[in-house]
Amino acid sequence: MGGPGEPPDGAPEGSPGGGEDEYRSVVFDESFVRAARLQEFSAQERIADHAPAVRRRPPLRRGLSRQALVLVLLIALAFGTAIYMGVRHPYQSPAARQPVEPLRMTVIPLAPQGKVPGHTDPEYLYAHSPAAQYRVGAEGIPLPASRRTAHFSDSQVVTALTTAKDYLVRSSLDPGILTGEQVRPVRVLLDTDQLDQFDQSFAQPTADGRHAPTGWLVRFDSAAAELADRRIRVQGSLQAAETDSATLEVTADHTFVYALRPAGAAAGAEASLFTVRRELHFRFDREDLRLHTAQLVVSYVQAGPLSCAEDSTNRLRPLLAGQTAKAGGPAGTDPYATGSAPALCGSLATSAQPKV
């Protein structure tokens, strides 16, 4: 007896698959039915209208689906927004950069008026000097409260101040810089247009107001002196101001006080204080702010105790405890006080030395 769905006498001989319907692999799904061009009328329709058994269906609409239309609209909207922002964004096409000025520098040695005071305890020297209340290291260079300007945002002003502070920390407090072992930590913070001047200053130091290494950073003659205390005392201020719609300027005025002793001396050797006052003017355009670099345009340095007879262009050779200067300047100059200083050499005021 045949199985369900088979003819009573079984499947005809020769049928494929041993009786399997040869059209079973063809699937007439809903999409196939909807796509048919001919549609059979129902029995009721044929009785009522005496119509033919089939009718021709109108061709299917081949337009974009709703999802495709939405996607096209979104792409067009995004493209239009990009064009609008490109036209309206204030930083799309920045004005041509103004030429970067070369650094103008002045280094003033300050000669002591007598023997340099010394003591075996650097803390004692600090406590009995004008630097007694100074902070240690980078803590002495706090960032001021900053506000946006007419053409620069709060974050841009903070970036300028932070870059200036980084320059001061690296160029005045880094032990590798102070000993002259390296210069790269300072170099990488400079605008690329000043790198040739910077490199030439160290390759061929010259006292021409343009190419003195000590105008860029603080470094001592490591053959003569070394740090007796790495806790360098610092005090000063940072101020930011907009000079025009494309430029921010930061003015830094800081005094750094170092405890030094003779190079290679024993730990108990007498130390003395060495003071460096640095007035630096930084300039930033938007490219500098983006790259975290600065244009250093003015460097005014007073340092002592030094001998005016010594060349302070390349390295500072401090006068240490008990030493005296061979020559001095015309008037006493106090690096702890604001005001003008002599153009070539000055005398270090007695009030600027520790009282021991």
Coordinates of C-alpha atoms in Angstrom, one line a residue, residues 100-339:
V100 CA 59.1 84.1 14.3
E101 CA 61.4 86.6 15.9
P102 CA 64.9 85.4 16.9
L103 CA 65.5 85.4 20.7
R104 CA 67.0 88.6 22.1
M105 CA 69.0 87.8 25.2
T106 CA 70.9 89.6 27.9
V107 CA 73.0 87.9 30.6
I108 CA 74.2 90.2 33.5
P109 CA 76.8 88.7 35.9
L110 CA 76.6 90.1 39.4
A111 CA 79.9 90.3 41.3
P112 CA 79.9 90.1 45.2
Q113 CA 81.3 93.0 47.1
G114 CA 83.2 90.8 49.5
K115 CA 83.7 87.1 50.3
V116 CA 80.9 84.8 49.4
P117 CA 79.2 83.6 52.5
G118 CA 79.2 79.9 53.1
H119 CA 77.9 77.2 55.5
T120 CA 78.1 73.4 55.7
D121 CA 74.2 73.2 55.9
P122 CA 72.4 74.5 52.8
E123 CA 69.2 74.7 54.8
Y124 CA 70.9 77.2 57.1
L125 CA 71.9 79.4 54.2
Y126 CA 68.3 79.3 52.8
A127 CA 66.8 80.2 56.2
H128 CA 69.1 83.2 56.6
S129 CA 68.6 84.6 53.0
P130 CA 65.7 86.4 51.2
A131 CA 64.8 82.9 49.8
A132 CA 63.7 81.7 53.2
Q133 CA 60.0 81.7 52.2
Y134 CA 60.5 80.5 48.7
R135 CA 58.8 77.3 47.6
V136 CA 60.8 74.2 46.4
G137 CA 61.1 73.4 42.7
A138 CA 58.1 73.5 40.4
E139 CA 55.8 74.4 43.3
G140 CA 57.4 77.9 43.1
I141 CA 55.9 78.3 39.6
P142 CA 52.2 78.1 40.2
L143 CA 49.8 78.7 37.3
P144 CA 47.7 81.9 37.8
A145 CA 44.0 82.0 37.5
S146 CA 43.3 82.2 33.7
R147 CA 40.5 83.6 31.7
R148 CA 39.6 83.5 28.1
T149 CA 40.5 86.5 25.9
A150 CA 38.6 88.0 23.0
H151 CA 40.1 85.5 20.5
F152 CA 41.4 82.6 22.7
S153 CA 39.5 80.2 24.9
D154 CA 40.2 79.3 28.5
S155 CA 41.9 76.0 27.4
Q156 CA 44.2 77.8 25.0
V157 CA 45.3 80.3 27.7
V158 CA 45.9 77.5 30.1
T159 CA 48.0 75.7 27.4
A160 CA 50.1 78.8 26.9
L161 CA 50.7 79.1 30.6
T162 CA 51.5 75.4 31.0
T163 CA 54.0 75.4 28.2
A164 CA 55.7 78.4 29.6
K165 CA 55.9 76.7 33.0
D166 CA 57.2 73.5 31.4
Y167 CA 60.0 75.5 29.8
L168 CA 60.9 77.2 33.1
V169 CA 61.0 73.9 34.9
R170 CA 63.1 72.1 32.3
S171 CA 65.5 75.0 31.7
S172 CA 66.0 76.0 35.3
L173 CA 65.4 72.9 37.5
D174 CA 66.3 69.8 35.5
P175 CA 69.6 68.4 36.9
G176 CA 70.7 67.2 33.5
I177 CA 70.2 70.7 32.1
L178 CA 72.0 72.4 35.0
T179 CA 75.1 70.2 34.6
G180 CA 75.2 70.7 30.8
E181 CA 74.7 67.0 30.1
Q182 CA 71.7 67.5 27.8
V183 CA 69.7 70.2 26.1
R184 CA 67.0 68.3 24.3
P185 CA 64.3 68.6 27.0
V186 CA 64.4 72.3 26.4
R187 CA 64.8 72.2 22.6
V188 CA 61.6 70.2 22.1
L189 CA 59.5 72.9 23.6
L190 CA 60.7 75.6 21.1
D191 CA 58.9 76.6 17.9
T192 CA 60.6 74.9 15.0
D193 CA 61.5 78.2 13.5
Q194 CA 63.8 78.9 16.4
L195 CA 65.7 75.6 16.4
D196 CA 68.5 76.8 14.1
Q197 CA 69.2 79.7 16.4
F198 CA 69.1 77.4 19.4
D199 CA 71.5 74.8 17.8
Q200 CA 73.9 77.5 16.7
S201 CA 74.0 78.9 20.2
F202 CA 75.4 75.6 21.5
A203 CA 77.6 74.8 18.6
Q204 CA 79.2 78.3 18.4
P205 CA 78.4 80.3 21.6
T206 CA 78.8 84.0 21.0
A207 CA 78.2 87.0 23.2
D208 CA 76.2 88.8 20.5
G209 CA 72.9 88.9 22.3
R210 CA 71.6 86.1 20.1
H211 CA 73.7 83.0 20.6
A212 CA 74.5 82.5 24.4
P213 CA 73.5 79.2 25.8
T214 CA 72.9 80.8 29.2
G215 CA 70.2 82.9 27.5
W216 CA 68.2 79.8 26.7
L217 CA 68.7 77.9 30.0
V218 CA 70.6 77.7 33.3
R219 CA 73.8 75.6 33.3
F220 CA 76.9 75.6 35.4
D221 CA 80.5 74.8 34.8
S222 CA 80.3 71.2 36.1
A223 CA 84.1 71.2 36.5
A224 CA 83.8 74.1 39.1
A225 CA 80.5 73.6 40.9
E226 CA 77.8 71.1 41.7
L227 CA 74.5 71.1 43.5
A228 CA 74.8 70.8 47.3
D229 CA 71.0 70.5 47.6
R230 CA 68.6 69.5 44.8
R231 CA 65.7 71.3 46.5
I232 CA 66.1 74.5 44.5
R233 CA 64.1 77.5 45.8
V234 CA 61.9 79.4 43.4
Q235 CA 59.5 82.4 43.4
G236 CA 58.0 84.4 40.7
S237 CA 54.9 85.0 38.5
L238 CA 53.4 84.2 35.2
Q239 CA 51.0 86.4 33.2
A240 CA 49.2 85.8 30.0
A241 CA 47.7 88.5 27.6
E242 CA 46.4 88.6 24.1
T243 CA 48.5 90.9 21.8
D244 CA 46.4 90.5 18.7
S245 CA 43.8 88.1 17.3
A246 CA 46.4 85.5 16.4
T247 CA 48.9 85.8 19.3
L248 CA 49.1 85.1 23.0
E249 CA 52.0 86.3 25.1
V250 CA 53.2 85.0 28.4
T251 CA 55.6 87.0 30.7
A252 CA 57.5 85.0 33.3
D253 CA 59.6 86.7 36.0
H254 CA 61.2 84.2 38.5
T255 CA 64.1 84.0 40.9
F256 CA 65.9 80.7 41.3
V257 CA 68.2 80.1 44.2
Y258 CA 70.7 77.2 44.1
A259 CA 72.9 75.8 46.9
L260 CA 76.3 75.0 45.4
R261 CA 79.6 73.5 46.5
P262 CA 82.9 72.8 44.8
A263 CA 82.7 70.0 42.2
G264 CA 83.8 66.7 43.8
A265 CA 83.8 68.1 47.3
A266 CA 82.9 66.0 50.3
A267 CA 79.3 66.1 51.6
G268 CA 80.4 68.3 54.6
A269 CA 82.1 70.9 52.5
E270 CA 80.9 74.5 52.7
A271 CA 78.1 75.4 50.4
S272 CA 77.0 78.8 49.1
L273 CA 73.9 80.2 47.4
F274 CA 73.8 81.2 43.8
T275 CA 70.9 83.4 42.5
V276 CA 69.5 83.6 39.0
R277 CA 66.7 85.9 38.1
R278 CA 65.1 85.2 34.7
E279 CA 62.6 87.4 32.9
L280 CA 61.3 85.6 29.9
H281 CA 58.8 86.6 27.2
F282 CA 57.0 83.8 25.4
R283 CA 54.8 84.2 22.3
F284 CA 52.2 81.7 21.1
D285 CA 50.3 81.4 17.9
R286 CA 47.6 78.8 17.3
E287 CA 50.1 76.4 15.8
D288 CA 52.3 76.6 18.9
L289 CA 49.3 76.0 21.1
R290 CA 48.4 72.9 19.1
L291 CA 51.9 71.5 19.2
H292 CA 52.7 72.6 22.8
T293 CA 55.6 74.7 21.7
A294 CA 56.7 78.3 22.4
Q295 CA 58.5 81.2 20.8
L296 CA 61.0 82.6 23.3
V297 CA 61.5 86.2 22.2
V298 CA 63.1 87.9 25.2
S299 CA 65.4 86.5 27.8
Y300 CA 66.8 88.8 30.5
V301 CA 69.1 87.1 33.1
Q302 CA 70.9 88.4 36.2
A303 CA 73.1 85.8 37.9
G304 CA 75.5 85.9 40.8
P305 CA 77.8 85.7 42.6
L306 CA 79.9 85.7 39.4
S307 CA 83.1 87.4 38.4
C308 CA 82.7 90.0 35.7
A309 CA 86.0 88.9 34.3
E310 CA 84.6 85.4 33.6
D311 CA 82.7 84.7 30.3
S312 CA 79.2 83.8 31.2
T313 CA 78.1 83.2 27.6
N314 CA 78.4 79.4 27.5
R315 CA 78.3 78.3 31.2
L316 CA 78.0 80.0 34.5
R317 CA 81.1 79.7 36.7
P318 CA 79.9 80.6 40.2
L319 CA 82.0 82.1 42.9
L320 CA 81.7 79.7 45.8
A321 CA 82.0 80.0 49.6
G322 CA 85.0 82.2 50.6
Q323 CA 85.8 83.4 47.1
T324 CA 85.9 87.0 46.0
A325 CA 85.5 88.7 42.6
K326 CA 88.4 90.2 40.7
A327 CA 86.2 93.0 39.4
G328 CA 82.8 94.4 40.0
G329 CA 80.2 96.7 38.5
P330 CA 79.4 100.3 39.2
A331 CA 76.5 99.8 41.6
G332 CA 74.8 97.2 43.8
T333 CA 72.1 95.2 42.2
D334 CA 69.6 93.1 44.1
P335 CA 68.1 90.2 41.9
Y336 CA 65.3 89.8 44.5
A337 CA 64.0 93.3 43.8
T338 CA 62.3 94.5 40.7
G339 CA 63.8 97.3 38.7

